[in-house]
Coordinates of C-alpha atoms in Angstrom, one line a residue:
M1 CA 70.1 -71.8 -99.2
S2 CA 70.9 -74.5 -96.6
L3 CA 71.4 -78.2 -97.1
P4 CA 68.4 -80.5 -96.4
I5 CA 69.7 -81.9 -93.1
S6 CA 67.9 -81.6 -89.8
Q7 CA 69.1 -80.1 -86.6
L8 CA 69.4 -83.6 -85.2
D9 CA 71.5 -84.8 -88.1
S10 CA 73.8 -81.8 -87.6
Y11 CA 74.3 -82.6 -83.9
T12 CA 74.9 -86.3 -84.5
M13 CA 77.4 -85.7 -87.3
L14 CA 79.3 -83.3 -85.2
H15 CA 79.1 -85.5 -82.2
V16 CA 80.7 -88.6 -83.8
M17 CA 83.4 -86.5 -85.5
R18 CA 84.3 -84.7 -82.3
S19 CA 84.2 -88.0 -80.3
T20 CA 86.5 -89.7 -82.8
H21 CA 89.0 -86.9 -82.6
L22 CA 89.8 -88.0 -79.1
S23 CA 90.4 -91.6 -80.1
V24 CA 92.7 -91.0 -83.1
P25 CA 95.9 -90.5 -81.1
H26 CA 95.2 -93.8 -79.2
A27 CA 94.6 -95.5 -82.6
L28 CA 98.0 -94.3 -83.8
L29 CA 99.6 -95.6 -80.7
G30 CA 97.7 -98.9 -80.9
A31 CA 98.7 -99.5 -84.5
A32 CA 102.3 -98.9 -83.6
L33 CA 102.0 -101.2 -80.5
L34 CA 100.3 -104.0 -82.5
T35 CA 103.1 -103.8 -85.1
G36 CA 105.7 -104.0 -82.3
L37 CA 103.9 -107.0 -80.7
E38 CA 103.9 -108.8 -84.1
W39 CA 107.6 -107.9 -84.8
G40 CA 109.4 -111.0 -86.1
K41 CA 106.1 -112.9 -86.6
A42 CA 104.9 -110.9 -89.6
P43 CA 106.8 -109.9 -92.8
L44 CA 108.8 -106.9 -91.8
A45 CA 108.4 -104.9 -95.1
A46 CA 104.6 -105.5 -95.3
A47 CA 104.1 -104.6 -91.6
L48 CA 106.0 -101.4 -91.9
L49 CA 104.2 -100.4 -95.1
W50 CA 100.9 -101.1 -93.4
L51 CA 101.9 -99.0 -90.4
L52 CA 103.0 -96.1 -92.6
L53 CA 99.9 -96.1 -94.8
F54 CA 97.5 -96.6 -91.9
S55 CA 99.2 -93.8 -89.8
L56 CA 98.8 -91.4 -92.7
L57 CA 95.1 -92.4 -92.9
L58 CA 94.6 -91.8 -89.2
L59 CA 96.4 -88.4 -89.4
S60 CA 94.1 -87.4 -92.2
L61 CA 91.1 -88.5 -90.1
W62 CA 92.5 -86.6 -87.2
G63 CA 92.6 -83.4 -89.3
T64 CA 89.0 -83.8 -90.4
T65 CA 87.8 -84.3 -86.8
W66 CA 89.9 -81.3 -85.7
R67 CA 88.1 -79.1 -88.2
A68 CA 84.8 -80.5 -87.0
G69 CA 85.6 -79.4 -83.5
R70 CA 85.9 -75.8 -84.7
C71 CA 82.9 -75.9 -87.0
P72 CA 79.9 -73.8 -86.0
E73 CA 76.9 -75.9 -85.2
H74 CA 74.6 -73.9 -87.5
D75 CA 76.9 -74.2 -90.6
D76 CA 75.1 -77.0 -92.4
W77 CA 77.3 -76.8 -95.6
Q78 CA 80.6 -77.2 -93.7
I79 CA 79.2 -80.0 -91.4
A80 CA 77.9 -82.0 -94.4
A81 CA 81.2 -81.6 -96.3
L82 CA 83.3 -82.7 -93.3
Y83 CA 81.0 -85.6 -92.6
R84 CA 81.3 -87.0 -96.2
R85 CA 85.0 -86.9 -95.9
F86 CA 84.9 -88.4 -92.4
A87 CA 82.6 -91.2 -93.5
A88 CA 85.0 -92.2 -96.3
Q89 CA 87.9 -92.1 -93.8
I90 CA 86.0 -94.2 -91.2
V91 CA 85.3 -96.9 -93.8
A92 CA 89.0 -96.8 -94.8
A93 CA 90.1 -97.1 -91.2
G94 CA 87.9 -100.1 -90.6
S95 CA 89.4 -101.7 -93.8
G96 CA 92.9 -100.8 -92.5
W97 CA 92.3 -102.6 -89.2
G98 CA 90.9 -105.6 -91.2
V99 CA 93.9 -105.7 -93.5
A100 CA 96.1 -106.0 -90.4
A101 CA 94.6 -109.5 -89.9
W102 CA 96.1 -110.5 -93.3
I103 CA 99.4 -108.8 -92.8
L104 CA 100.2 -109.1 -89.1
M105 CA 98.5 -112.4 -88.2
P106 CA 101.0 -115.2 -88.4
G107 CA 99.5 -118.4 -89.8
D108 CA 101.5 -120.8 -87.6
D109 CA 101.4 -119.1 -84.2
L110 CA 98.0 -119.3 -82.3
T111 CA 99.0 -116.9 -79.6
Y112 CA 100.1 -114.0 -81.9
S113 CA 97.1 -114.6 -84.1
L114 CA 94.8 -114.2 -81.1
I115 CA 96.5 -110.9 -80.3
V116 CA 95.3 -109.6 -83.6
V117 CA 91.8 -110.9 -82.9
L118 CA 91.8 -109.3 -79.5
W119 CA 93.0 -106.0 -81.0
G120 CA 90.1 -106.1 -83.5
I121 CA 87.6 -106.8 -80.6
A122 CA 88.9 -103.8 -78.7
V123 CA 89.0 -101.4 -81.6
S124 CA 85.5 -102.3 -82.8
A125 CA 84.1 -101.9 -79.2
V126 CA 85.6 -98.5 -78.9
Q127 CA 84.4 -97.3 -82.3
G128 CA 81.0 -98.9 -81.7
A129 CA 80.6 -96.5 -78.8
M130 CA 82.1 -93.5 -80.6
L131 CA 79.9 -94.0 -83.8
S132 CA 76.7 -95.1 -82.1
A133 CA 74.9 -91.9 -82.9
R134 CA 75.4 -92.6 -86.7
R135 CA 74.7 -96.4 -87.2
E136 CA 75.7 -96.2 -90.9
L137 CA 79.2 -95.2 -89.8
F138 CA 79.3 -98.1 -87.3
Y139 CA 78.4 -100.6 -90.0
G140 CA 80.9 -98.9 -92.4
F141 CA 83.7 -99.3 -89.9
V142 CA 82.9 -102.7 -88.3
G143 CA 81.8 -104.3 -91.5
P144 CA 85.2 -104.1 -93.3
L145 CA 87.1 -104.8 -90.1
W146 CA 85.3 -108.0 -89.1
G147 CA 84.6 -109.0 -92.7
L148 CA 88.4 -109.2 -93.4
L149 CA 89.2 -110.6 -90.0
L150 CA 86.5 -113.3 -90.1
L151 CA 87.5 -114.3 -93.6
R152 CA 91.1 -114.6 -92.4
L153 CA 90.0 -116.7 -89.4
F154 CA 87.7 -119.1 -91.4
L155 CA 90.4 -119.6 -94.1
S156 CA 93.0 -120.5 -91.4
P157 CA 94.2 -124.1 -91.4
E158 CA 94.0 -124.0 -87.6
P159 CA 90.7 -125.4 -86.4
V160 CA 90.9 -123.3 -83.2
L161 CA 91.0 -120.1 -85.3
R162 CA 87.9 -121.2 -87.1
W163 CA 86.2 -121.6 -83.8
V164 CA 87.5 -118.1 -82.9
G165 CA 85.9 -116.9 -86.1
A166 CA 82.5 -118.4 -85.1
S167 CA 82.9 -116.7 -81.7
G168 CA 83.7 -113.5 -83.6
V169 CA 80.4 -113.7 -85.4
I170 CA 78.5 -114.0 -82.1
Y171 CA 80.5 -111.1 -80.8
C172 CA 79.6 -109.0 -83.8
L173 CA 75.9 -109.7 -83.3
S174 CA 76.2 -108.8 -79.6
L175 CA 78.1 -105.6 -80.5
T176 CA 75.4 -104.7 -83.1
L177 CA 72.6 -105.2 -80.5
F178 CA 74.5 -103.2 -77.9
T179 CA 75.2 -100.3 -80.3
A180 CA 71.5 -100.3 -81.3
L181 CA 70.7 -99.5 -77.7
L182 CA 73.4 -96.8 -77.6
H183 CA 72.1 -95.4 -80.9
R184 CA 68.6 -95.0 -79.5
F185 CA 69.8 -93.4 -76.3
A186 CA 72.1 -91.0 -78.3
L187 CA 69.3 -90.0 -80.6
E188 CA 66.9 -89.3 -77.7
S189 CA 69.6 -87.3 -75.9
M190 CA 70.6 -85.3 -79.0
G191 CA 67.0 -84.9 -80.1
Q192 CA 66.3 -83.2 -76.8
R193 CA 69.4 -81.1 -77.3
A194 CA 68.3 -80.1 -80.8
E195 CA 64.8 -79.3 -79.5
N196 CA 66.3 -77.2 -76.7
A197 CA 68.6 -75.4 -79.2
S198 CA 65.6 -74.7 -81.4
L199 CA 63.7 -73.3 -78.5
M200 CA 66.7 -71.2 -77.5
R201 CA 66.9 -69.8 -81.0
E202 CA 63.2 -68.9 -80.9
L203 CA 63.6 -67.4 -77.5
T204 CA 66.6 -65.4 -78.7
L205 CA 64.7 -64.2 -81.7
E206 CA 61.7 -63.3 -79.6
Q207 CA 64.0 -61.5 -77.1
A208 CA 65.6 -59.6 -79.9
Q209 CA 62.2 -58.6 -81.2
L210 CA 61.1 -57.7 -77.7
D211 CA 64.2 -55.6 -77.2
S212 CA 63.6 -53.9 -80.5
Y213 CA 60.0 -53.2 -79.5
N214 CA 61.1 -51.9 -76.1
A215 CA 63.7 -49.6 -77.8
M216 CA 61.0 -48.4 -80.2
L217 CA 58.6 -47.9 -77.3
E218 CA 61.2 -46.1 -75.3
Q219 CA 61.9 -43.8 -78.2
K220 CA 58.2 -43.2 -78.6
N221 CA 57.9 -42.4 -74.9
I222 CA 60.8 -39.9 -75.2
E223 CA 59.1 -38.3 -78.2
L224 CA 55.8 -38.3 -76.3
D225 CA 57.4 -36.8 -73.2
G226 CA 58.9 -34.2 -75.4
A227 CA 55.6 -33.5 -77.1
V228 CA 53.8 -33.3 -73.7
E229 CA 56.6 -31.0 -72.5
R230 CA 56.2 -28.8 -75.5
I231 CA 52.4 -28.8 -75.2
S232 CA 52.8 -27.9 -71.5
E233 CA 55.2 -25.2 -72.4
L234 CA 52.9 -23.8 -75.1
A235 CA 49.9 -24.0 -72.6
S236 CA 51.9 -21.9 -70.1
R237 CA 53.3 -19.4 -72.5
D238 CA 52.0 -16.4 -74.3
P239 CA 52.1 -17.3 -78.0
L240 CA 53.2 -13.8 -79.2
T241 CA 55.9 -12.9 -76.7
G242 CA 56.9 -16.4 -75.4
V243 CA 56.7 -15.2 -71.8
L244 CA 54.4 -16.8 -69.2
N245 CA 50.7 -16.3 -69.7
M246 CA 48.1 -15.1 -67.2
R247 CA 47.1 -18.5 -66.0
S248 CA 50.7 -19.5 -65.3
L249 CA 51.4 -16.2 -63.6
M250 CA 48.5 -16.6 -61.2
R251 CA 49.5 -20.2 -60.4
E252 CA 53.0 -19.2 -59.6
M253 CA 51.8 -16.1 -57.6
E254 CA 49.7 -18.3 -55.3
R255 CA 52.6 -20.6 -54.8
L256 CA 55.0 -17.7 -53.9
L257 CA 52.5 -16.1 -51.6
E258 CA 52.0 -19.4 -49.8
H259 CA 55.7 -19.6 -49.3
S260 CA 55.9 -16.1 -48.0
E261 CA 53.0 -16.8 -45.5
T262 CA 54.8 -19.9 -44.3
Q263 CA 58.4 -18.6 -44.2
G264 CA 57.8 -14.9 -43.7
A265 CA 60.0 -14.2 -46.8
P266 CA 59.5 -10.9 -48.6
F267 CA 57.7 -10.8 -51.9
A268 CA 56.8 -8.1 -54.3
I269 CA 55.1 -7.7 -57.7
A270 CA 55.1 -5.1 -60.4
I271 CA 52.5 -4.4 -63.1
I272 CA 54.1 -2.9 -66.2
D273 CA 52.1 -1.1 -68.9
L274 CA 53.4 0.4 -72.1
D275 CA 52.4 4.1 -72.4
H276 CA 50.2 5.1 -75.4
F277 CA 50.5 1.7 -77.0
K278 CA 47.3 2.3 -79.0
R279 CA 49.1 5.2 -80.7
I280 CA 51.9 2.9 -81.7
N281 CA 49.5 0.4 -83.2
D282 CA 47.6 3.1 -85.0
S283 CA 50.6 4.9 -86.4
C284 CA 53.0 2.0 -87.1
G285 CA 50.7 -1.0 -87.5
H286 CA 49.9 -4.0 -85.4
A287 CA 52.9 -5.9 -86.7
R288 CA 55.3 -3.3 -85.4
G289 CA 53.3 -3.1 -82.2
D290 CA 53.8 -6.8 -81.7
E291 CA 57.5 -6.3 -82.2
V292 CA 57.5 -3.6 -79.6
L293 CA 55.9 -6.0 -77.1
Q294 CA 58.4 -8.7 -77.9
Q295 CA 61.4 -6.3 -77.5
L296 CA 60.0 -5.1 -74.2
C297 CA 59.9 -8.7 -73.0
V298 CA 63.5 -9.2 -74.0
L299 CA 64.6 -6.1 -72.0
A300 CA 62.5 -7.0 -69.0
Q301 CA 63.8 -10.6 -68.8
Q302 CA 67.4 -9.3 -69.0
A303 CA 66.6 -7.4 -65.8
L304 CA 65.2 -10.5 -63.9
A305 CA 67.0 -11.8 -60.9
D306 CA 67.2 -15.6 -60.1
G307 CA 63.9 -17.0 -59.2
E308 CA 61.9 -14.1 -60.6
L309 CA 59.1 -14.6 -63.1
F310 CA 57.8 -12.4 -65.9
G311 CA 54.7 -12.8 -68.0
R312 CA 52.0 -11.1 -70.0
Y313 CA 49.1 -9.9 -67.8
G314 CA 46.9 -8.8 -70.7
G315 CA 47.2 -6.6 -73.8
E316 CA 50.2 -4.3 -73.3
E317 CA 50.3 -5.1 -69.5
F318 CA 52.9 -7.4 -68.0
L319 CA 53.4 -8.8 -64.5
L320 CA 56.7 -9.4 -62.7
L321 CA 56.9 -11.7 -59.6
A322 CA 59.9 -11.0 -57.4
P323 CA 60.3 -13.5 -54.4
A324 CA 62.8 -12.5 -51.7
C325 CA 62.6 -8.9 -52.8
S326 CA 61.1 -6.0 -50.9
G327 CA 58.8 -3.4 -52.4
S328 CA 61.4 -0.6 -52.2
E329 CA 64.0 -2.8 -53.8
L330 CA 61.7 -3.8 -56.7
N331 CA 60.7 -0.2 -57.0
R332 CA 64.3 0.8 -57.5
R333 CA 64.9 -2.0 -60.1
M334 CA 61.7 -1.0 -62.0
E335 CA 63.1 2.5 -62.2
A336 CA 66.2 1.1 -63.8
L337 CA 64.1 -0.9 -66.2
R338 CA 62.0 2.2 -67.1
D339 CA 65.2 4.1 -67.9
K340 CA 66.5 1.2 -70.0
V341 CA 63.3 1.0 -72.0
G342 CA 63.2 4.7 -72.5
G343 CA 66.8 4.8 -73.6
W344 CA 66.6 1.9 -76.0
D345 CA 66.6 2.9 -79.7
W346 CA 63.1 2.2 -80.9
R347 CA 63.3 4.2 -84.1
R348 CA 63.5 1.1 -86.3
L349 CA 60.1 0.0 -84.9
T350 CA 58.2 3.2 -84.1
G351 CA 60.0 6.0 -85.9
D352 CA 59.7 9.2 -83.9
L353 CA 57.2 7.8 -81.4
P354 CA 58.8 7.3 -78.0
V355 CA 58.3 4.0 -76.1
T356 CA 58.0 4.4 -72.3
L357 CA 56.4 2.4 -69.6
S358 CA 54.5 3.0 -66.4
C359 CA 54.8 0.6 -63.4
G360 CA 52.9 -0.1 -60.2
V361 CA 54.8 -2.0 -57.5
A362 CA 53.2 -3.7 -54.4
A363 CA 54.8 -5.6 -51.6
W364 CA 53.4 -8.6 -49.7
R365 CA 52.1 -8.2 -46.2
R366 CA 51.0 -11.1 -44.0
G367 CA 47.3 -12.0 -44.7
V368 CA 47.2 -10.4 -48.2
D369 CA 45.7 -12.6 -50.8
P370 CA 46.6 -12.6 -54.6
L371 CA 43.7 -10.5 -55.6
S372 CA 44.3 -7.8 -53.0
L373 CA 48.0 -7.7 -53.9
L374 CA 47.2 -7.3 -57.6
Q375 CA 44.7 -4.6 -56.8
Q376 CA 47.3 -2.7 -54.8
A377 CA 49.8 -2.9 -57.8
D378 CA 47.1 -1.9 -60.2
K379 CA 46.2 1.2 -58.1
A380 CA 49.9 2.1 -58.0
L381 CA 50.0 1.7 -61.8
Y382 CA 46.9 3.9 -62.2
Q383 CA 48.6 6.6 -60.0
A384 CA 51.7 6.4 -62.2
K385 CA 49.6 7.0 -65.3
A386 CA 47.7 9.8 -63.5
L387 CA 51.0 11.5 -62.7
G388 CA 51.9 11.7 -66.4
R389 CA 53.1 8.2 -67.2
D390 CA 56.7 7.1 -67.7
R391 CA 57.2 6.6 -64.0
V392 CA 57.1 3.9 -61.2
C393 CA 54.8 4.1 -58.1
L394 CA 55.0 2.0 -55.0
A395 CA 51.6 0.9 -53.6
R396 CA 52.0 2.6 -50.2
E397 CA 52.6 5.8 -52.1
A398 CA 49.4 5.2 -54.1
E399 CA 47.4 4.8 -50.9
A400 CA 48.8 7.9 -49.2

């Protein structure tokens, strides 16, 4: 819950307190100097007592204005509390300067009396400028000062001092009009500042909201990118085995063939088929058959070299794409894979039924398209099955 003061009030209160902070040391020096100038002309004990009490008041005022200089501009509670104390101290300071006219002004020496009057003029002019943003403070300071000073002048037996008092009245009116102009200017300036501060707070709040929305949007984009990536991954993968699906394999095969046509780099493929897979499904169930397919994929992917791709070609058939690999090299590696699959312990999944594979290997030759290369590998696979399965055949051997 904040105090019912406006932003403009907050700025003007802080302004007059911070401005007065700069003048307090000069006021202390001025009080001491005025006492020194009137030394011997005013009662010594009364003058020293006035200087002591007035200095304590000014030091208290300086402490209040010092705290105002470190007060946050949005802390309405602290600003209002400091301002109430400051206002009371300002009225007391005006009264203190007015009391000086009764204590320090000699009744029988016109020159030294005028020094006190001139001091009052100077002090009220300075404070008029300092307090112009808060006119009630200006009246609270100048009223006691000039009220006591004018009363002292008009009660003086010296006619000249009474004329000085009349001139003082004219001066007070002029000072009031001048500070009214300063007051209007200060309010316009600080009103613009308050409006700018309000706009800055709104902009800061909107910027914070925008940053929050941007962060949220960035997070959503990250999540969306992840979702798109997962969807893309799912669209390119076989849902059972997790390896590449037929469409992804064909896309990659076209890319690799184009690279070989351009660079003349070797390229070979292998079609792998599980032997008698229907027998495994019929005897052990489709769930165990699925586990056999998954384990075959694990073994095959362990045998892949860098840059090679492996995926499900259809049913129990799989396709391996081997860039930078000749047909004879891939044939040798497929023999090693065949031995690895045949020697793996399948008993947990198939019992006494063996798990073997047959494989057809084909190598790229310039001008061969994807369909022709697949047909060559498929013919080689057919020959491997015709020769009794559990073997690897190279395409040129199948054509011989």
